[in-house]
Coordinates of C-alpha atoms in Angstrom, one line a residue:
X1 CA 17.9 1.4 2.6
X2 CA 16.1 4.8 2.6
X3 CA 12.8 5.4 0.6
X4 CA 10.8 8.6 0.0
X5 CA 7.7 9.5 -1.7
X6 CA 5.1 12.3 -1.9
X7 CA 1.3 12.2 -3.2
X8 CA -0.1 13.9 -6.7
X9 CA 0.5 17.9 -5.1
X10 CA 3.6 17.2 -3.3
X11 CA 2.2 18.5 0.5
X12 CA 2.1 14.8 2.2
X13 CA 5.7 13.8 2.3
X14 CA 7.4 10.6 3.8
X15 CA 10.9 8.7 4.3
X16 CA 11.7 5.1 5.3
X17 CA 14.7 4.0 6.3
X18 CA 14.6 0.1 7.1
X19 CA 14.3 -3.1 5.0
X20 CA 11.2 -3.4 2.7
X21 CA 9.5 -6.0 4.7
X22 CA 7.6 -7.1 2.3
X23 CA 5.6 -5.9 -1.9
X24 CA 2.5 -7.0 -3.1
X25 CA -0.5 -6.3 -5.7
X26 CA -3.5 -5.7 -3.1
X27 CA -7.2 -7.2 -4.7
X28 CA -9.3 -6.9 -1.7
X29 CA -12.9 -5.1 -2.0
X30 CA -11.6 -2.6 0.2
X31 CA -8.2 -1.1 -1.4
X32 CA -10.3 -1.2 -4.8
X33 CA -12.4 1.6 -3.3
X34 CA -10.3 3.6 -1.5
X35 CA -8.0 4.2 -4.5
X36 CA -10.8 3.4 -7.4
X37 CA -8.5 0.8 -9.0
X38 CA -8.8 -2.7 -10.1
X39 CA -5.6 -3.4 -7.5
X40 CA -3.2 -2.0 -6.0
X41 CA 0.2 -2.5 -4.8
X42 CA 2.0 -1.6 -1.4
X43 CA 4.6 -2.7 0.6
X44 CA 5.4 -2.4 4.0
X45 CA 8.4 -1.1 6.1
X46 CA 9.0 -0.7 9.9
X47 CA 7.4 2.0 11.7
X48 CA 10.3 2.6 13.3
X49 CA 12.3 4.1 11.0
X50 CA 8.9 6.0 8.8
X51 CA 8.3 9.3 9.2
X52 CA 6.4 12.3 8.0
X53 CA 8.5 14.5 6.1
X54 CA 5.6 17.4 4.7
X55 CA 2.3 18.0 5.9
X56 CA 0.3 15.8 8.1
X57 CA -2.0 13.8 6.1
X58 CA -5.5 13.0 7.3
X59 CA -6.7 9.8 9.1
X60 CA -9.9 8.0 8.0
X61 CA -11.1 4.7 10.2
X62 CA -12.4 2.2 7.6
X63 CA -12.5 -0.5 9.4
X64 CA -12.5 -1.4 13.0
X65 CA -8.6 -1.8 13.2
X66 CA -7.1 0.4 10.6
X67 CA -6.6 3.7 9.8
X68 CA -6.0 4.8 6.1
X69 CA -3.9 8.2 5.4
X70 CA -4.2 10.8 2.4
X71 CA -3.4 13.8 1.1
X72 CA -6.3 16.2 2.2
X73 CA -5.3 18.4 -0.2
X74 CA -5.6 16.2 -3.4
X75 CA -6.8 12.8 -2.0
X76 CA -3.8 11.3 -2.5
X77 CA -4.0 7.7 -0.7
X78 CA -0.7 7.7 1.2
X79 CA -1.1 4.7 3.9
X80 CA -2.6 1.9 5.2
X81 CA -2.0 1.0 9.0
X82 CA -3.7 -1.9 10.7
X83 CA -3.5 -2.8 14.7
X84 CA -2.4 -6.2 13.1
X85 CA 1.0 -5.1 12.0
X86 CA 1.4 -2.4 14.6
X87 CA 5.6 -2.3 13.9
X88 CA 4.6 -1.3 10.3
X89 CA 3.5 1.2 7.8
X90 CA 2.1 0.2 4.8
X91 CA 2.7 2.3 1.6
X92 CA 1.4 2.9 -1.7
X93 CA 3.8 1.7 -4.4
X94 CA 2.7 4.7 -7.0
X95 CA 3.9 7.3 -4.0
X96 CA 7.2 6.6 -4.1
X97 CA 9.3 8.9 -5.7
X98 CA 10.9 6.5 -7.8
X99 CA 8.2 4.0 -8.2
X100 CA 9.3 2.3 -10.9
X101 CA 11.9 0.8 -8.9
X102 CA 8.9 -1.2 -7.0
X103 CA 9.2 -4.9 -7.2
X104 CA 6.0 -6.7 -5.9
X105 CA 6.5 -10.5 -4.9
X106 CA 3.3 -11.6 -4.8
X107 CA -0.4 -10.6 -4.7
X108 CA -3.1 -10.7 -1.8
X109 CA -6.3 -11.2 -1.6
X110 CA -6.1 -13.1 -5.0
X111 CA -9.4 -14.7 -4.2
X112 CA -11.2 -11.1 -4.3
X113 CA -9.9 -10.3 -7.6
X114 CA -11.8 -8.5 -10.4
X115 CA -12.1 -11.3 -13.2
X116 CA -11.5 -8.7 -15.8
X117 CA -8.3 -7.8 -15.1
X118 CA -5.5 -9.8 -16.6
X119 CA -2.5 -9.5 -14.5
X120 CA 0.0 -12.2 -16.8
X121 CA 2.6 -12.6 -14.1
X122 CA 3.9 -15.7 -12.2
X123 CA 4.2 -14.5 -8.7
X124 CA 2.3 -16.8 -6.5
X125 CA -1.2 -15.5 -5.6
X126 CA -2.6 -15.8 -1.9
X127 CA -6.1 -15.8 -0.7
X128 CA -5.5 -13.4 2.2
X129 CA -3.0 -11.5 2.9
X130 CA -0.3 -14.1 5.0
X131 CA -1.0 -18.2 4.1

């Protein structure tokens, strides 16, 4: 499988080729802010097979441990990479090129979530992000 996306201007550019490892609506405190949205969704694919394909995005440490990646010409969040999963990337869902192709299986830090939003799904909803 090969995946591809790009952020809002089009400069930060990426391909994946590898299995989806795994797709799911983000609620935690932290992926609220950094893309000022109720949730979010990712998924993850090997490092090994990610790569670059336009300009470099910029790093920002926001946590000890991870490193997010965007756009620093629009903002653009682009990825998440955490010295937890260091043989994967993870991705924004709304940067793929074909996004509506994006399947999430379940969501993540459920326990977090804003009690506003109304997600009317079944996919089963975990308290962190692996039970």
């Amino acid at each position: 499988m090969t995946l591809s996306g790009h952020c809002l201007c089009g400069a930060v550019t990426w391909t994946a080729k590898g299995p989806e490892l795994w797709a799911s609506y983000c609620h935690c405190e932290s992926c609220r802010r950094n893309c000022a949205a109720p949730v979010t969704a990712f998924f993850g694919v090997p490092r090994a097979g990610f790569r670059w394909t336009g300009a470099k995005p910029e790093a920002y440490a926001s946590s000890p441990g991870v490193t997010r990646r965007f756009c620093g010409t629009c903002g653009t969040p682009m990825a998440y990479l955490t010295d937890e999963d260091p043989a994967g990337i993870h991705l924004y869902a709304a940067t793929l090129d074909d996004p509506a192709a994006y399947r999430p299986r379940h969501h993540v830090f459920h326990a977090t979530h804003l009690p506003w939003l109304k997600i009317d799904d079944d996919l089963p909803r975990r308290a962190g992000f692996q039970e």
